[in-house]
XYZ file of C-alpha atoms in Angstrom:
427
model
C 56.613 32.430 -71.409
C 53.761 32.533 -73.889
C 50.751 34.771 -73.275
C 48.429 31.815 -73.280
C 50.400 30.188 -70.474
C 50.410 33.359 -68.406
C 46.664 33.743 -68.926
C 46.116 30.125 -67.982
C 48.076 30.484 -64.768
C 46.231 33.718 -63.780
C 42.970 32.026 -64.620
C 43.788 29.055 -62.420
C 44.871 31.432 -59.614
C 41.601 33.336 -59.868
C 39.599 30.117 -59.683
C 41.633 28.992 -56.624
C 40.994 32.283 -54.821
C 37.326 32.177 -55.694
C 37.183 28.638 -54.381
C 38.831 29.629 -51.086
C 36.368 32.521 -50.613
C 33.276 30.545 -51.588
C 31.113 28.888 -48.911
C 31.027 25.113 -48.570
C 28.912 23.368 -51.093
C 27.518 19.880 -51.537
C 29.096 17.548 -54.104
C 26.446 15.979 -56.265
C 28.211 12.603 -56.587
C 28.865 12.305 -52.841
C 25.252 13.393 -52.166
C 23.877 10.809 -54.564
C 25.886 8.015 -52.941
C 24.839 8.943 -49.399
C 21.197 9.214 -50.443
C 21.535 5.648 -51.731
C 23.420 4.502 -48.647
C 20.778 5.945 -46.381
C 18.115 3.899 -48.116
C 20.307 0.816 -47.902
C 20.807 1.174 -44.152
C 17.077 1.589 -43.568
C 16.621 -1.505 -45.778
C 18.804 -3.388 -43.222
C 16.121 -2.912 -40.526
C 13.033 -3.000 -42.753
C 12.811 -5.590 -44.077
C 16.218 -7.171 -43.490
C 16.527 -7.460 -39.705
C 12.806 -8.042 -39.374
C 12.913 -11.148 -41.628
C 16.202 -12.389 -40.104
C 14.859 -12.205 -36.566
C 11.344 -13.231 -37.592
C 12.525 -16.458 -39.158
C 14.436 -17.411 -35.994
C 11.476 -17.276 -33.620
C 8.457 -19.589 -33.318
C 5.658 -19.071 -35.803
C 3.334 -17.712 -33.125
C 5.734 -14.791 -32.590
C 6.613 -13.844 -36.126
C 4.330 -10.807 -36.342
C 5.442 -9.559 -32.925
C 9.015 -9.354 -34.176
C 7.854 -7.552 -37.372
C 5.811 -5.188 -35.211
C 8.725 -4.439 -32.902
C 11.032 -3.678 -35.820
C 8.433 -1.460 -37.519
C 7.530 0.432 -34.369
C 11.114 0.926 -33.301
C 11.987 2.286 -36.800
C 9.148 4.816 -36.640
C 9.711 5.850 -33.012
C 13.534 6.155 -33.223
C 13.156 8.316 -36.334
C 11.222 10.952 -34.380
C 13.306 10.639 -31.216
C 16.427 11.192 -33.360
C 14.919 14.207 -35.081
C 13.677 15.738 -31.828
C 16.763 15.374 -29.646
C 19.066 12.456 -30.637
C 20.845 14.159 -33.525
C 21.582 17.236 -31.457
C 22.951 15.167 -28.500
C 25.167 13.260 -30.886
C 26.321 15.893 -33.351
C 25.498 19.222 -31.697
C 28.425 21.565 -30.805
C 28.427 20.657 -27.130
C 31.194 21.324 -24.705
C 33.675 19.048 -22.971
C 33.407 16.247 -25.505
C 30.681 14.390 -23.556
C 27.307 15.746 -24.662
C 26.333 17.540 -27.840
C 23.602 19.580 -26.244
C 20.192 20.547 -27.608
C 21.080 23.350 -30.002
C 20.052 21.278 -33.081
C 16.891 19.787 -31.556
C 14.040 19.531 -34.092
C 16.707 20.365 -36.764
C 17.052 23.913 -35.435
C 19.585 25.980 -37.341
C 20.230 23.300 -39.971
C 20.428 24.490 -43.571
C 21.178 22.777 -46.821
C 24.920 23.491 -46.364
C 27.347 20.721 -45.415
C 28.997 20.517 -42.023
C 32.626 21.530 -41.907
C 34.752 18.958 -43.664
C 31.821 17.280 -45.403
C 30.526 17.431 -48.961
C 26.922 16.398 -48.380
C 24.007 18.599 -47.117
C 23.560 18.434 -43.369
C 19.886 17.322 -43.646
C 21.193 14.261 -45.507
C 23.798 13.587 -42.830
C 21.060 13.849 -40.196
C 18.995 11.331 -42.159
C 21.939 8.961 -42.745
C 22.747 8.922 -39.058
C 19.051 8.418 -38.271
C 19.179 5.063 -39.995
C 22.047 4.026 -37.676
C 19.964 5.231 -34.742
C 17.128 3.041 -35.984
C 19.041 -0.228 -36.433
C 21.032 -0.060 -33.189
C 18.146 -0.428 -30.715
C 16.445 -2.720 -33.291
C 19.398 -5.123 -32.872
C 18.541 -5.432 -29.200
C 15.137 -6.820 -30.118
C 16.870 -10.241 -30.626
C 17.576 -10.486 -26.900
C 13.991 -10.246 -25.682
C 11.809 -11.753 -28.389
C 8.865 -14.002 -27.480
C 8.472 -12.576 -23.959
C 8.808 -8.797 -23.857
C 6.022 -6.397 -22.937
C 5.564 -4.223 -26.072
C 4.976 -0.991 -24.154
C 8.008 -1.460 -21.968
C 10.088 -2.159 -25.052
C 9.005 1.141 -26.735
C 9.808 3.191 -23.619
C 13.154 1.495 -23.176
C 14.275 2.018 -26.808
C 13.333 5.715 -26.817
C 15.127 6.473 -23.536
C 18.082 4.223 -24.438
C 18.598 6.108 -27.728
C 18.913 9.407 -25.903
C 20.815 8.309 -22.807
C 23.110 5.638 -24.224
C 23.441 5.626 -28.022
C 23.406 9.373 -28.741
C 26.108 10.277 -26.143
C 28.374 7.443 -27.315
C 27.911 8.631 -30.926
C 29.021 12.051 -29.752
C 32.081 10.681 -27.999
C 33.240 8.760 -31.096
C 31.789 10.480 -34.194
C 30.655 13.906 -32.933
C 34.059 15.209 -31.974
C 33.865 14.028 -28.431
C 36.493 12.858 -25.990
C 37.114 9.416 -27.521
C 37.522 10.989 -30.948
C 40.047 13.385 -29.406
C 42.025 10.412 -28.127
C 42.121 8.885 -31.617
C 39.757 5.957 -31.254
C 38.979 4.250 -34.585
C 35.412 3.174 -35.309
C 34.706 3.577 -38.983
C 31.075 2.495 -39.064
C 29.994 1.395 -35.643
C 31.862 -1.483 -34.024
C 31.847 0.554 -30.786
C 28.931 2.942 -31.337
C 26.529 0.451 -32.745
C 27.575 -3.160 -31.995
C 29.249 -2.757 -28.574
C 26.325 -0.673 -27.258
C 23.646 -2.955 -28.690
C 25.453 -6.185 -27.795
C 26.172 -5.309 -24.187
C 22.699 -3.831 -23.717
C 21.172 -6.974 -25.144
C 23.040 -9.171 -22.697
C 21.968 -7.055 -19.748
C 18.385 -6.936 -20.964
C 18.315 -10.735 -21.277
C 19.707 -11.178 -17.754
C 17.199 -8.778 -16.129
C 14.191 -9.932 -18.168
C 14.808 -13.627 -17.446
C 14.578 -16.723 -19.568
C 11.761 -17.863 -21.792
C 9.604 -20.582 -20.229
C 11.087 -23.353 -22.397
C 14.766 -22.270 -22.172
C 17.141 -24.097 -22.073
C 15.494 -27.501 -21.604
C 13.380 -27.208 -24.769
C 15.400 -25.393 -27.460
C 12.950 -24.891 -30.268
C 14.346 -24.553 -33.830
C 13.745 -21.496 -36.038
C 10.299 -21.692 -37.624
C 11.543 -20.407 -41.017
C 15.157 -20.834 -42.035
C 14.055 -19.438 -45.405
C 13.103 -16.127 -43.800
C 16.419 -16.138 -41.965
C 18.342 -16.458 -45.199
C 16.267 -13.791 -46.930
C 16.729 -11.362 -44.066
C 20.454 -12.138 -43.887
C 20.789 -11.522 -47.647
C 19.150 -8.109 -47.256
C 21.467 -7.309 -44.399
C 24.459 -8.227 -46.571
C 23.320 -5.886 -49.336
C 22.314 -3.165 -46.922
C 25.618 -3.302 -45.073
C 27.311 -1.719 -48.110
C 25.398 1.452 -47.288
C 26.300 1.023 -43.624
C 30.112 0.638 -44.200
C 30.848 2.093 -47.582
C 28.398 4.920 -46.873
C 30.397 5.802 -43.703
C 33.076 7.232 -46.043
C 30.522 10.030 -46.511
C 31.402 10.294 -50.200
C 31.713 8.469 -53.482
C 35.461 7.955 -53.200
C 38.265 5.478 -52.803
C 37.577 5.012 -49.114
C 34.027 3.960 -49.935
C 35.309 1.557 -52.580
C 37.795 -0.078 -50.199
C 35.264 -0.277 -47.424
C 32.823 -2.068 -49.768
C 35.471 -4.544 -50.849
C 36.663 -5.467 -47.337
C 33.094 -5.661 -46.103
C 32.163 -8.174 -48.748
C 35.351 -10.128 -48.242
C 34.861 -10.481 -44.484
C 31.208 -11.557 -44.850
C 31.970 -14.132 -47.474
C 34.865 -15.520 -45.445
C 32.974 -15.718 -42.216
C 29.977 -17.383 -43.861
C 32.190 -20.163 -45.280
C 34.230 -20.636 -42.093
C 31.071 -20.873 -39.907
C 29.607 -23.342 -42.339
C 32.799 -25.343 -42.155
C 32.757 -25.402 -38.378
C 29.201 -26.739 -38.381
C 29.991 -29.253 -41.066
C 32.910 -30.689 -39.117
C 31.082 -30.553 -35.775
C 27.624 -31.911 -36.786
C 28.217 -33.341 -40.289
C 25.531 -31.031 -41.635
C 26.076 -27.476 -42.915
C 22.955 -25.425 -42.139
C 21.374 -22.412 -43.839
C 20.874 -20.677 -40.493
C 24.523 -21.295 -39.679
C 25.946 -19.826 -42.921
C 23.643 -16.836 -42.585
C 24.672 -16.246 -38.924
C 28.398 -16.532 -39.881
C 27.866 -13.955 -42.601
C 26.315 -11.515 -40.118
C 29.211 -12.089 -37.662
C 31.643 -11.255 -40.508
C 29.819 -8.040 -41.258
C 29.606 -6.937 -37.608
C 33.300 -7.564 -37.038
C 34.578 -5.720 -40.134
C 32.389 -2.675 -39.427
C 34.803 -0.741 -37.189
C 37.774 -1.730 -39.347
C 36.290 -1.113 -42.817
C 38.215 2.146 -43.200
C 41.473 0.837 -41.812
C 42.249 -2.611 -43.365
C 42.704 -4.049 -46.801
C 41.449 -7.372 -48.239
C 44.096 -9.426 -46.361
C 42.977 -7.924 -43.095
C 39.381 -8.593 -44.064
C 40.181 -12.263 -44.666
C 41.669 -12.559 -41.172
C 38.780 -10.576 -39.587
C 36.235 -12.827 -41.352
C 37.971 -15.988 -40.191
C 38.440 -14.782 -36.617
C 34.818 -13.565 -36.358
C 33.408 -16.947 -37.368
C 35.520 -18.892 -34.815
C 35.152 -16.399 -31.920
C 31.485 -15.653 -32.387
C 30.593 -19.314 -32.965
C 32.135 -20.331 -29.680
C 30.702 -17.227 -27.917
C 27.167 -18.416 -28.929
C 27.896 -21.784 -27.249
C 29.308 -20.143 -24.152
C 26.412 -17.771 -23.636
C 23.687 -20.196 -24.505
C 24.878 -23.583 -23.293
C 27.489 -22.931 -20.600
C 26.161 -19.764 -18.954
C 22.533 -20.529 -19.949
C 21.741 -16.863 -20.583
C 18.639 -16.506 -22.827
C 19.909 -13.884 -25.214
C 17.376 -15.414 -27.588
C 18.860 -14.594 -31.014
C 22.531 -14.255 -29.956
C 22.776 -10.511 -30.187
C 25.709 -10.273 -27.779
C 27.567 -13.286 -29.098
C 27.367 -12.147 -32.728
C 27.042 -8.385 -32.743
C 28.558 -7.442 -29.410
C 31.501 -9.877 -29.527
C 32.028 -9.230 -33.252
C 32.050 -5.455 -32.907
C 34.457 -5.498 -29.981
C 36.726 -8.084 -31.678
C 36.910 -5.996 -34.865
C 37.671 -2.813 -32.919
C 40.588 -4.498 -31.156
C 42.056 -6.170 -34.292
C 42.456 -2.829 -36.144
C 45.917 -1.929 -34.820
C 47.315 -5.301 -35.881
C 45.820 -5.444 -39.342
C 45.767 -1.807 -40.528
C 49.044 -2.053 -42.473
C 48.734 -5.623 -43.694
C 48.724 -6.259 -47.417
C 47.699 -4.156 -50.436
C 45.054 -1.455 -50.126
C 45.608 -1.206 -46.360
C 45.824 2.516 -45.392
C 47.537 1.993 -42.062
C 47.159 4.073 -38.890
C 49.177 6.986 -37.562
C 49.806 5.670 -34.020
C 52.123 2.825 -33.071
C 50.298 -0.502 -32.815
C 50.204 -0.837 -29.036
C 49.404 2.844 -28.496
C 46.401 2.497 -30.759
C 45.456 -0.781 -29.080
C 45.387 1.036 -25.750
C 43.017 3.628 -27.170
C 40.802 0.930 -28.682
C 40.681 -1.029 -25.408
C 39.698 2.134 -23.561
C 36.951 2.931 -26.033
C 35.503 -0.590 -25.972
C 35.776 -0.912 -22.201
C 34.213 2.456 -21.351
C 31.370 2.120 -23.820
C 30.612 -1.440 -22.715
C 30.497 -0.393 -19.088
C 28.428 2.725 -19.855
C 25.925 0.660 -21.947
C 25.527 -1.909 -19.191
C 24.898 0.742 -16.498
C 22.413 2.726 -18.600
C 20.511 -0.393 -19.655
C 20.249 -1.767 -16.128
C 19.219 1.598 -14.726
C 16.522 2.061 -17.375
C 15.096 -1.408 -16.949
C 14.881 -1.204 -13.174
C 13.203 2.218 -13.446
C 10.758 1.157 -16.170
C 9.632 -2.031 -14.368
C 8.474 0.037 -11.377
C 5.767 1.455 -13.728
C 5.333 -1.100 -16.594
C 5.948 -4.882 -16.474
C 8.963 -5.869 -18.558
C 7.526 -9.101 -19.753
C 4.184 -10.643 -20.628
C 2.352 -13.140 -18.494
C 3.182 -16.879 -18.656
C -0.131 -17.506 -20.415
C 0.517 -14.848 -23.088
C 4.035 -16.199 -23.638
C 2.579 -19.659 -24.158
C -0.110 -18.539 -26.597
C 2.362 -16.356 -28.475
C 2.736 -12.588 -28.715
C 1.176 -12.348 -32.164
C -2.314 -13.073 -30.742
C -1.763 -12.078 -27.111
C -0.299 -8.664 -27.753
C -1.370 -7.755 -31.277
C -4.489 -9.796 -31.947
C -3.141 -11.102 -35.220
C -1.753 -14.349 -36.651
C 0.897 -14.841 -39.334
C -0.410 -18.252 -40.401
C -4.066 -19.243 -40.554
C -4.806 -22.937 -40.456
């Protein structure tokens, strides 16, 4: 063997040993991508969700929706920094609760967590944007009639008592993670918690004065489309960012996310076209959001073929869920949070075992199909029940101190002027 080959081998061995002894370090490429993803996920709430929801309400309530989204984004940021991150990703014991060891970012340095290649402060910030959009989704259930103060108190407590513990169970090394539940980017942690909580909130809060006898159309379908388009773009940070690196998993997640959204948008449009002879802008935008919500838990487990199936299934199932909730059950979940996000997130979580090995680029799963399905059913069922109980308990407690909804007169005049003293449109 030549001397240069021997030297090369010893050099490689020295580098390997040095690497094993060195502390964990952040990868610049992974860090750059998650910095970008973090901004994209925040972009989903502000301005994406704000415009999407704002366009769906009456003109006299546009600013109230913007205000709710802005206030929730600011308040959840601090609640997450103070206690939420620690509850979700603290060391904890027993797999149920992360504890308070990392409250106010205590003990956090620039080093990555074990198994990660991004600085922990960035991971805290990335997860903060998830903690912002999840309670912000619930806003769609109570628009045009909620008491602003009660809404703020509910969202802050809900984040700590519902969202953060569930995040620990699934993403923080908790008991559901130990059982092998799959939730790549939040079908259970985000969409199931928000969807179920939205349904319970709508039931306890009661219907708007004009529902269902006077179903008023969205005041600005243009805003709806613009907001939905921002959600579509931002969702790449949501799903592809959940790979926590600039890698093949992120690339596949981006591809299947886009495929599902595009498929669901077209299928929803087709259903409307056949049913009413008119394809609508609000319809295609809603279908797209359903496709995004449904692919979210499966984005790390399926390939493009699975994404096509998920997009198609999400459009049909969520479309008919909207009709069931709104027309048959007459529940005033105003902007269809449960029917689109809740149903979509749960559907996507349960489809994973059947689609994870289907077609090219599908990574597959380690458990047999029905064993994994059992775990997914358990995760969805427990989180749905937990979210319902926490939401009902919080609302019944809050309304003993603060009214949950505004007066009939304030609802009629609109929350823009009645609550905030402002008007979106001056005549």
